[in-house]
Amino acid sequence: MEPALRLDVDGTTATVRIAHPAKRNAMTTDMWRRLPELLRRCAADPAVRVLVLTGEGDTFCAGADISALTADGGRESRDLAVAAEEALAAFPKPTIAAVRGHCVGGGCQLAAACDLRFAAEGASFGITPARLGIVYAASSTRRLVDLVGPATAKYLLFSAELIDAERALRTGLVDEVWPAQELDGRVAEFARTMASRSQLTQAAAKEFAAGPVDADRLAYWAGQAHGSGDGTEGVAAFLERRTPRFEWTG
């Protein structure tokens, strides 16, 4: 099987699958380059309300394909990896990483860029540039620190050791851990839950959580809240004990 990123859209959920089983789903240079393009397609599709990132088979992603790091010292691959990570973090709709097996190096970088991470029991996580003498990107380091705190980030970065799913859950790297046979069902269930909620609330919350928001953006979101009708609809649905019909799409 040739290395590829496979996109499947099922109802309101888009799934991007990392497929390079010969190398435990390691990301090639072309795969890093391809991911932002797929994300743009999903962002522009009004039917898509949630994106799931996962790996083919029983592995999420073992990181960058090391053979791609030899041509120019790995600079192009690392730059593309950071660009893919930033595109994933900036994706305007909720994202979930569904993790089985190894989630290492660039794979963990991608998982950390998702909004949520659901893992199977037995999954393992690691940030491994210290094994290769590579300087981890500043933006990736900052995202990791924001996610798990400085102590755990330093543990992962300094040691390049792997941690199991239970420890990842305790440190905040993972949000939920499930038996392997239940993971897909739980991810699908939670994706449907998010798809039923207000996209206005989700989009604003995602932007606010990402960092400081200037006055113009605060005014923008206030205007969207006032004009969308989602708040009125949500309250009416609650009082009438029915499912709300939120209409804001951005």
PDB file of C-alpha atoms in Angstrom:
ATOM      1  CA  MET A   1       0.000   0.000   0.000  1.00  0.00           C
ATOM      2  CA  GLU A   2       1.371   3.394  -1.007  1.00  0.00           C
ATOM      3  CA  PRO A   3       1.628   6.008   1.795  1.00  0.00           C
ATOM      4  CA  ALA A   4      -1.512   8.140   1.744  1.00  0.00           C
ATOM      5  CA  LEU A   5      -3.978  10.233   3.679  1.00  0.00           C
ATOM      6  CA  ARG A   6      -7.477   8.887   3.100  1.00  0.00           C
ATOM      7  CA  LEU A   7     -10.514  11.137   3.472  1.00  0.00           C
ATOM      8  CA  ASP A   8     -13.991   9.770   4.124  1.00  0.00           C
ATOM      9  CA  VAL A   9     -17.092  11.864   4.834  1.00  0.00           C
ATOM     10  CA  ASP A  10     -19.992  10.127   6.555  1.00  0.00           C
ATOM     11  CA  GLY A  11     -22.860  12.480   7.295  1.00  0.00           C
ATOM     12  CA  THR A  12     -21.536  15.313   9.438  1.00  0.00           C
ATOM     13  CA  THR A  13     -18.185  13.656  10.244  1.00  0.00           C
ATOM     14  CA  ALA A  14     -15.072  13.750   8.068  1.00  0.00           C
ATOM     15  CA  THR A  15     -12.390  11.178   8.868  1.00  0.00           C
ATOM     16  CA  VAL A  16      -8.785  11.633   7.757  1.00  0.00           C
ATOM     17  CA  ARG A  17      -6.914   8.334   8.013  1.00  0.00           C
ATOM     18  CA  ILE A  18      -3.102   8.161   8.079  1.00  0.00           C
ATOM     19  CA  ALA A  19      -2.211   5.118   5.961  1.00  0.00           C
ATOM     20  CA  HIS A  20       1.407   3.949   5.735  1.00  0.00           C
ATOM     21  CA  PRO A  21       1.260   0.539   7.393  1.00  0.00           C
ATOM     22  CA  ALA A  22       4.703  -0.572   6.199  1.00  0.00           C
ATOM     23  CA  LYS A  23       6.193   2.038   8.555  1.00  0.00           C
ATOM     24  CA  ARG A  24       3.551   2.161  11.301  1.00  0.00           C
ATOM     25  CA  ASN A  25       1.784   5.050   9.559  1.00  0.00           C
ATOM     26  CA  ALA A  26       4.844   7.309   9.558  1.00  0.00           C
ATOM     27  CA  MET A  27       4.233  10.581   7.741  1.00  0.00           C
ATOM     28  CA  THR A  28       6.139  11.132   4.498  1.00  0.00           C
ATOM     29  CA  THR A  29       6.961  14.579   3.108  1.00  0.00           C
ATOM     30  CA  ASP A  30       4.112  14.270   0.624  1.00  0.00           C
ATOM     31  CA  MET A  31       1.689  13.313   3.393  1.00  0.00           C
ATOM     32  CA  TRP A  32       2.655  16.365   5.466  1.00  0.00           C
ATOM     33  CA  ARG A  33       2.141  18.508   2.381  1.00  0.00           C
ATOM     34  CA  ARG A  34      -1.232  16.924   1.614  1.00  0.00           C
ATOM     35  CA  LEU A  35      -2.850  17.365   5.028  1.00  0.00           C
ATOM     36  CA  PRO A  36      -3.530  21.145   4.887  1.00  0.00           C
ATOM     37  CA  GLU A  37      -5.185  20.667   1.487  1.00  0.00           C
ATOM     38  CA  LEU A  38      -7.535  18.013   2.873  1.00  0.00           C
ATOM     39  CA  LEU A  39      -8.315  20.225   5.851  1.00  0.00           C
ATOM     40  CA  ARG A  40      -9.227  23.129   3.565  1.00  0.00           C
ATOM     41  CA  ARG A  41     -11.640  20.873   1.670  1.00  0.00           C
ATOM     42  CA  CYS A  42     -13.304  19.742   4.883  1.00  0.00           C
ATOM     43  CA  ALA A  43     -13.504  23.280   6.257  1.00  0.00           C
ATOM     44  CA  ALA A  44     -15.248  24.443   3.078  1.00  0.00           C
ATOM     45  CA  ASP A  45     -17.790  21.592   3.125  1.00  0.00           C
ATOM     46  CA  PRO A  46     -20.928  22.829   4.941  1.00  0.00           C
ATOM     47  CA  ALA A  47     -22.007  19.248   5.620  1.00  0.00           C
ATOM     48  CA  VAL A  48     -18.891  18.567   7.700  1.00  0.00           C
ATOM     49  CA  ARG A  49     -19.264  19.592  11.331  1.00  0.00           C
ATOM     50  CA  VAL A  50     -16.625  17.405  13.016  1.00  0.00           C
ATOM     51  CA  LEU A  51     -13.264  16.043  11.859  1.00  0.00           C
ATOM     52  CA  VAL A  52     -11.677  12.820  13.145  1.00  0.00           C
ATOM     53  CA  LEU A  53      -7.981  12.095  12.622  1.00  0.00           C
ATOM     54  CA  THR A  54      -6.898   8.480  13.018  1.00  0.00           C
ATOM     55  CA  GLY A  55      -4.495   5.859  11.715  1.00  0.00           C
ATOM     56  CA  GLU A  56      -4.930   2.830   9.506  1.00  0.00           C
ATOM     57  CA  GLY A  57      -5.067  -0.434  11.437  1.00  0.00           C
ATOM     58  CA  ASP A  58      -3.777  -0.672  14.983  1.00  0.00           C
ATOM     59  CA  THR A  59      -1.361   2.296  14.955  1.00  0.00           C
ATOM     60  CA  PHE A  60      -2.077   6.025  14.973  1.00  0.00           C
ATOM     61  CA  CYS A  61       1.217   7.411  13.663  1.00  0.00           C
ATOM     62  CA  ALA A  62       4.847   6.615  14.455  1.00  0.00           C
ATOM     63  CA  GLY A  63       5.970  10.128  13.519  1.00  0.00           C
ATOM     64  CA  ALA A  64       7.881  11.356  10.509  1.00  0.00           C
ATOM     65  CA  ASP A  65       9.340   8.863   8.058  1.00  0.00           C
ATOM     66  CA  ILE A  66      12.986   9.037   9.163  1.00  0.00           C
ATOM     67  CA  SER A  67      14.213   8.336   5.630  1.00  0.00           C
ATOM     68  CA  ALA A  68      12.795  11.744   4.669  1.00  0.00           C
ATOM     69  CA  LEU A  69      15.037  13.469   7.202  1.00  0.00           C
ATOM     70  CA  THR A  70      18.304  12.674   5.454  1.00  0.00           C
ATOM     71  CA  ALA A  71      18.059  14.754   2.267  1.00  0.00           C
ATOM     72  CA  ASP A  72      18.448  18.233   3.780  1.00  0.00           C
ATOM     73  CA  GLY A  73      18.888  17.423   7.428  1.00  0.00           C
ATOM     74  CA  GLY A  74      15.127  17.064   7.641  1.00  0.00           C
ATOM     75  CA  ARG A  75      14.423  20.793   7.367  1.00  0.00           C
ATOM     76  CA  GLU A  76      11.746  20.508   4.685  1.00  0.00           C
ATOM     77  CA  SER A  77       9.955  17.678   6.468  1.00  0.00           C
ATOM     78  CA  ARG A  78      10.024  19.526   9.796  1.00  0.00           C
ATOM     79  CA  ASP A  79       8.746  22.745   8.222  1.00  0.00           C
ATOM     80  CA  LEU A  80       5.932  20.860   6.505  1.00  0.00           C
ATOM     81  CA  ALA A  81       5.093  19.055   9.745  1.00  0.00           C
ATOM     82  CA  VAL A  82       4.738  22.359  11.595  1.00  0.00           C
ATOM     83  CA  ALA A  83       2.598  23.777   8.761  1.00  0.00           C
ATOM     84  CA  ALA A  84       0.349  20.700   8.896  1.00  0.00           C
ATOM     85  CA  GLU A  85       0.096  20.951  12.679  1.00  0.00           C
ATOM     86  CA  GLU A  86      -0.839  24.633  12.501  1.00  0.00           C
ATOM     87  CA  ALA A  87      -3.442  23.937   9.802  1.00  0.00           C
ATOM     88  CA  LEU A  88      -4.979  21.250  12.006  1.00  0.00           C
ATOM     89  CA  ALA A  89      -4.990  23.497  15.080  1.00  0.00           C
ATOM     90  CA  ALA A  90      -6.627  26.276  13.042  1.00  0.00           C
ATOM     91  CA  PHE A  91      -9.322  24.018  11.565  1.00  0.00           C
ATOM     92  CA  PRO A  92     -12.532  25.943  12.327  1.00  0.00           C
ATOM     93  CA  LYS A  93     -14.632  22.960  13.446  1.00  0.00           C
ATOM     94  CA  PRO A  94     -14.158  20.504  16.337  1.00  0.00           C
ATOM     95  CA  THR A  95     -11.473  17.854  15.842  1.00  0.00           C
ATOM     96  CA  ILE A  96     -10.847  14.515  17.571  1.00  0.00           C
ATOM     97  CA  ALA A  97      -7.740  12.334  17.380  1.00  0.00           C
ATOM     98  CA  ALA A  98      -8.732   8.660  17.699  1.00  0.00           C
ATOM     99  CA  VAL A  99      -5.555   6.939  18.847  1.00  0.00           C
ATOM    100  CA  ARG A 100      -4.590   3.281  18.790  1.00  0.00           C
ATOM    101  CA  GLY A 101      -1.111   1.886  19.277  1.00  0.00           C
ATOM    102  CA  HIS A 102       1.849   4.218  18.829  1.00  0.00           C
ATOM    103  CA  CYS A 103       1.301   7.988  18.775  1.00  0.00           C
ATOM    104  CA  VAL A 104       4.889   9.146  18.630  1.00  0.00           C
ATOM    105  CA  GLY A 105       6.914  12.148  17.445  1.00  0.00           C
ATOM    106  CA  GLY A 106       5.085  13.862  14.605  1.00  0.00           C
ATOM    107  CA  GLY A 107       2.076  11.670  15.331  1.00  0.00           C
ATOM    108  CA  CYS A 108       1.834  13.063  18.835  1.00  0.00           C
ATOM    109  CA  GLN A 109       2.385  16.518  17.348  1.00  0.00           C
ATOM    110  CA  LEU A 110      -0.720  16.028  15.195  1.00  0.00           C
ATOM    111  CA  ALA A 111      -2.770  14.566  18.038  1.00  0.00           C
ATOM    112  CA  ALA A 112      -1.880  17.526  20.261  1.00  0.00           C
ATOM    113  CA  ALA A 113      -3.115  19.898  17.543  1.00  0.00           C
ATOM    114  CA  CYS A 114      -6.575  18.318  17.684  1.00  0.00           C
ATOM    115  CA  ASP A 115      -9.164  19.684  20.093  1.00  0.00           C
ATOM    116  CA  LEU A 116      -9.685  16.314  21.790  1.00  0.00           C
ATOM    117  CA  ARG A 117      -7.858  12.990  21.994  1.00  0.00           C
ATOM    118  CA  PHE A 118      -9.636   9.688  22.633  1.00  0.00           C
ATOM    119  CA  ALA A 119      -7.337   6.690  23.039  1.00  0.00           C
ATOM    120  CA  ALA A 120      -7.596   2.922  23.127  1.00  0.00           C
ATOM    121  CA  GLU A 121      -6.228   1.022  26.080  1.00  0.00           C
ATOM    122  CA  GLY A 122      -2.691   0.015  25.197  1.00  0.00           C
ATOM    123  CA  ALA A 123      -1.928   3.174  23.208  1.00  0.00           C
ATOM    124  CA  SER A 124       1.446   4.811  23.852  1.00  0.00           C
ATOM    125  CA  PHE A 125       2.555   8.402  23.446  1.00  0.00           C
ATOM    126  CA  GLY A 126       5.937  10.060  23.072  1.00  0.00           C
ATOM    127  CA  ILE A 127       7.723  13.169  21.828  1.00  0.00           C
ATOM    128  CA  THR A 128      11.050  11.866  20.546  1.00  0.00           C
ATOM    129  CA  PRO A 129      13.283  14.560  18.932  1.00  0.00           C
ATOM    130  CA  ALA A 130      15.858  14.140  21.736  1.00  0.00           C
ATOM    131  CA  ARG A 131      16.637  10.693  20.299  1.00  0.00           C
ATOM    132  CA  LEU A 132      17.647  12.326  17.003  1.00  0.00           C
ATOM    133  CA  GLY A 133      19.209  15.575  18.185  1.00  0.00           C
ATOM    134  CA  ILE A 134      16.417  17.623  16.620  1.00  0.00           C
ATOM    135  CA  VAL A 135      15.162  20.918  18.054  1.00  0.00           C
ATOM    136  CA  TYR A 136      11.418  20.604  18.552  1.00  0.00           C
ATOM    137  CA  ALA A 137       9.548  23.544  17.031  1.00  0.00           C
ATOM    138  CA  ALA A 138       8.780  26.410  19.395  1.00  0.00           C
ATOM    139  CA  SER A 139       5.096  26.455  18.424  1.00  0.00           C
ATOM    140  CA  SER A 140       4.804  22.697  18.982  1.00  0.00           C
ATOM    141  CA  THR A 141       6.546  22.989  22.350  1.00  0.00           C
ATOM    142  CA  ARG A 142       4.213  25.767  23.425  1.00  0.00           C
ATOM    143  CA  ARG A 143       1.141  23.777  22.394  1.00  0.00           C
ATOM    144  CA  LEU A 144       2.385  20.769  24.359  1.00  0.00           C
ATOM    145  CA  VAL A 145       3.027  22.904  27.458  1.00  0.00           C
ATOM    146  CA  ASP A 146      -0.443  24.434  27.201  1.00  0.00           C
ATOM    147  CA  LEU A 147      -1.919  20.954  26.995  1.00  0.00           C
ATOM    148  CA  VAL A 148      -0.078  19.038  29.717  1.00  0.00           C
ATOM    149  CA  GLY A 149       1.811  21.689  31.713  1.00  0.00           C
ATOM    150  CA  PRO A 150       5.549  22.405  31.817  1.00  0.00           C
ATOM    151  CA  ALA A 151       6.565  19.456  34.009  1.00  0.00           C
ATOM    152  CA  THR A 152       5.030  16.751  31.818  1.00  0.00           C
ATOM    153  CA  ALA A 153       6.136  18.547  28.641  1.00  0.00           C
ATOM    154  CA  LYS A 154       9.724  18.566  29.905  1.00  0.00           C
ATOM    155  CA  TYR A 155       9.478  14.912  30.903  1.00  0.00           C
ATOM    156  CA  LEU A 156       8.379  13.969  27.402  1.00  0.00           C
ATOM    157  CA  LEU A 157      10.823  16.247  25.574  1.00  0.00           C
ATOM    158  CA  PHE A 158      13.885  15.653  27.752  1.00  0.00           C
ATOM    159  CA  SER A 159      13.571  11.872  27.988  1.00  0.00           C
ATOM    160  CA  ALA A 160      11.916  10.943  24.671  1.00  0.00           C
ATOM    161  CA  GLU A 161      10.338   8.108  26.669  1.00  0.00           C
ATOM    162  CA  LEU A 162       6.904   6.720  25.862  1.00  0.00           C
ATOM    163  CA  ILE A 163       4.014   6.892  28.316  1.00  0.00           C
ATOM    164  CA  ASP A 164       0.935   4.685  28.360  1.00  0.00           C
ATOM    165  CA  ALA A 165      -2.665   5.756  27.831  1.00  0.00           C
ATOM    166  CA  GLU A 166      -3.461   5.806  31.538  1.00  0.00           C
ATOM    167  CA  ARG A 167      -0.632   8.218  32.296  1.00  0.00           C
ATOM    168  CA  ALA A 168      -1.567  10.296  29.250  1.00  0.00           C
ATOM    169  CA  LEU A 169      -5.085  10.523  30.674  1.00  0.00           C
ATOM    170  CA  ARG A 170      -3.817  11.644  34.089  1.00  0.00           C
ATOM    171  CA  THR A 171      -1.607  14.348  32.607  1.00  0.00           C
ATOM    172  CA  GLY A 172      -4.249  15.748  30.253  1.00  0.00           C
ATOM    173  CA  LEU A 173      -2.630  14.565  27.035  1.00  0.00           C
ATOM    174  CA  VAL A 174      -5.678  12.333  26.491  1.00  0.00           C
ATOM    175  CA  ASP A 175      -9.324  13.093  27.280  1.00  0.00           C
ATOM    176  CA  GLU A 176     -10.800   9.581  27.354  1.00  0.00           C
ATOM    177  CA  VAL A 177      -9.458   6.006  27.290  1.00  0.00           C
ATOM    178  CA  TRP A 178     -11.584   3.094  26.038  1.00  0.00           C
ATOM    179  CA  PRO A 179     -11.182  -0.616  25.336  1.00  0.00           C
ATOM    180  CA  ALA A 180      -9.888  -0.942  21.773  1.00  0.00           C
ATOM    181  CA  GLN A 181     -13.095  -2.532  20.512  1.00  0.00           C
ATOM    182  CA  GLU A 182     -15.180   0.357  21.872  1.00  0.00           C
ATOM    183  CA  LEU A 183     -13.073   3.280  20.660  1.00  0.00           C
ATOM    184  CA  ASP A 184     -14.630   3.765  17.221  1.00  0.00           C
ATOM    185  CA  GLY A 185     -18.144   3.628  18.635  1.00  0.00           C
ATOM    186  CA  ARG A 186     -17.354   6.183  21.321  1.00  0.00           C
ATOM    187  CA  VAL A 187     -15.673   8.551  18.864  1.00  0.00           C
ATOM    188  CA  ALA A 188     -18.630   8.288  16.471  1.00  0.00           C
ATOM    189  CA  GLU A 189     -21.072   8.881  19.325  1.00  0.00           C
ATOM    190  CA  PHE A 190     -19.232  11.947  20.583  1.00  0.00           C
ATOM    191  CA  ALA A 191     -18.845  13.309  17.057  1.00  0.00           C
ATOM    192  CA  ARG A 192     -22.620  13.079  16.622  1.00  0.00           C
ATOM    193  CA  THR A 193     -23.103  14.876  19.940  1.00  0.00           C
ATOM    194  CA  MET A 194     -20.850  17.744  18.856  1.00  0.00           C
ATOM    195  CA  ALA A 195     -22.533  17.909  15.451  1.00  0.00           C
ATOM    196  CA  SER A 196     -25.881  18.456  17.195  1.00  0.00           C
ATOM    197  CA  ARG A 197     -24.640  21.479  19.130  1.00  0.00           C
ATOM    198  CA  SER A 198     -24.385  25.135  18.112  1.00  0.00           C
ATOM    199  CA  GLN A 199     -21.571  25.724  15.638  1.00  0.00           C
ATOM    200  CA  LEU A 200     -21.589  29.361  16.744  1.00  0.00           C
ATOM    201  CA  THR A 201     -20.754  28.376  20.320  1.00  0.00           C
ATOM    202  CA  GLN A 202     -18.087  25.927  19.157  1.00  0.00           C
ATOM    203  CA  ALA A 203     -16.382  28.308  16.735  1.00  0.00           C
ATOM    204  CA  ALA A 204     -16.252  31.164  19.234  1.00  0.00           C
ATOM    205  CA  ALA A 205     -15.050  28.905  22.039  1.00  0.00           C
ATOM    206  CA  LYS A 206     -12.322  27.454  19.831  1.00  0.00           C
ATOM    207  CA  GLU A 207     -11.025  30.911  18.947  1.00  0.00           C
ATOM    208  CA  PHE A 208     -11.185  32.154  22.539  1.00  0.00           C
ATOM    209  CA  ALA A 209      -9.381  29.055  23.847  1.00  0.00           C
ATOM    210  CA  ALA A 210      -6.572  29.504  21.317  1.00  0.00           C
ATOM    211  CA  GLY A 211      -5.291  32.669  22.940  1.00  0.00           C
ATOM    212  CA  PRO A 212      -5.776  36.412  23.301  1.00  0.00           C
ATOM    213  CA  VAL A 213      -8.661  37.838  21.295  1.00  0.00           C
ATOM    214  CA  ASP A 214      -8.553  41.475  20.209  1.00  0.00           C
ATOM    215  CA  ALA A 215     -11.414  43.949  20.480  1.00  0.00           C
ATOM    216  CA  ASP A 216     -12.389  43.609  16.820  1.00  0.00           C
ATOM    217  CA  ARG A 217     -12.837  39.844  17.151  1.00  0.00           C
ATOM    218  CA  LEU A 218     -14.801  40.224  20.373  1.00  0.00           C
ATOM    219  CA  ALA A 219     -17.089  42.666  18.589  1.00  0.00           C
ATOM    220  CA  TYR A 220     -17.395  40.247  15.666  1.00  0.00           C
ATOM    221  CA  TRP A 221     -18.513  37.398  17.903  1.00  0.00           C
ATOM    222  CA  ALA A 222     -20.918  39.659  19.797  1.00  0.00           C
ATOM    223  CA  GLY A 223     -22.479  40.600  16.481  1.00  0.00           C
ATOM    224  CA  GLN A 224     -22.701  36.973  15.400  1.00  0.00           C
ATOM    225  CA  ALA A 225     -24.356  36.000  18.675  1.00  0.00           C
ATOM    226  CA  HIS A 226     -26.851  38.838  18.382  1.00  0.00           C
ATOM    227  CA  GLY A 227     -27.751  38.200  14.755  1.00  0.00           C
ATOM    228  CA  SER A 228     -27.629  34.425  14.476  1.00  0.00           C
ATOM    229  CA  GLY A 229     -30.752  33.513  16.393  1.00  0.00           C
ATOM    230  CA  ASP A 230     -29.000  30.473  17.871  1.00  0.00           C
ATOM    231  CA  GLY A 231     -29.433  31.738  21.422  1.00  0.00           C
ATOM    232  CA  THR A 232     -33.153  32.367  20.948  1.00  0.00           C
ATOM    233  CA  GLU A 233     -33.595  28.972  19.328  1.00  0.00           C
ATOM    234  CA  GLY A 234     -31.639  27.181  22.062  1.00  0.00           C
ATOM    235  CA  VAL A 235     -33.688  28.701  24.870  1.00  0.00           C
ATOM    236  CA  ALA A 236     -36.978  28.054  23.033  1.00  0.00           C
ATOM    237  CA  ALA A 237     -36.017  24.423  22.387  1.00  0.00           C
ATOM    238  CA  PHE A 238     -35.086  23.939  26.019  1.00  0.00           C
ATOM    239  CA  LEU A 239     -38.410  25.350  27.240  1.00  0.00           C
ATOM    240  CA  GLU A 240     -40.360  23.349  24.662  1.00  0.00           C
ATOM    241  CA  ARG A 241     -38.378  20.172  25.417  1.00  0.00           C
ATOM    242  CA  ARG A 242     -37.369  19.597  21.811  1.00  0.00           C
ATOM    243  CA  THR A 243     -34.136  19.311  19.860  1.00  0.00           C
ATOM    244  CA  PRO A 244     -32.832  22.742  18.864  1.00  0.00           C
ATOM    245  CA  ARG A 245     -32.401  23.625  15.186  1.00  0.00           C
ATOM    246  CA  PHE A 246     -29.279  25.768  15.155  1.00  0.00           C
ATOM    247  CA  GLU A 247     -28.732  27.559  11.836  1.00  0.00           C
ATOM    248  CA  TRP A 248     -25.434  29.464  12.188  1.00  0.00           C
ATOM    249  CA  THR A 249     -22.764  28.054   9.872  1.00  0.00           C
ATOM    250  CA  GLY A 250     -20.129  30.783   9.877  1.00  0.00           C
TER     251      GLY A 250
END
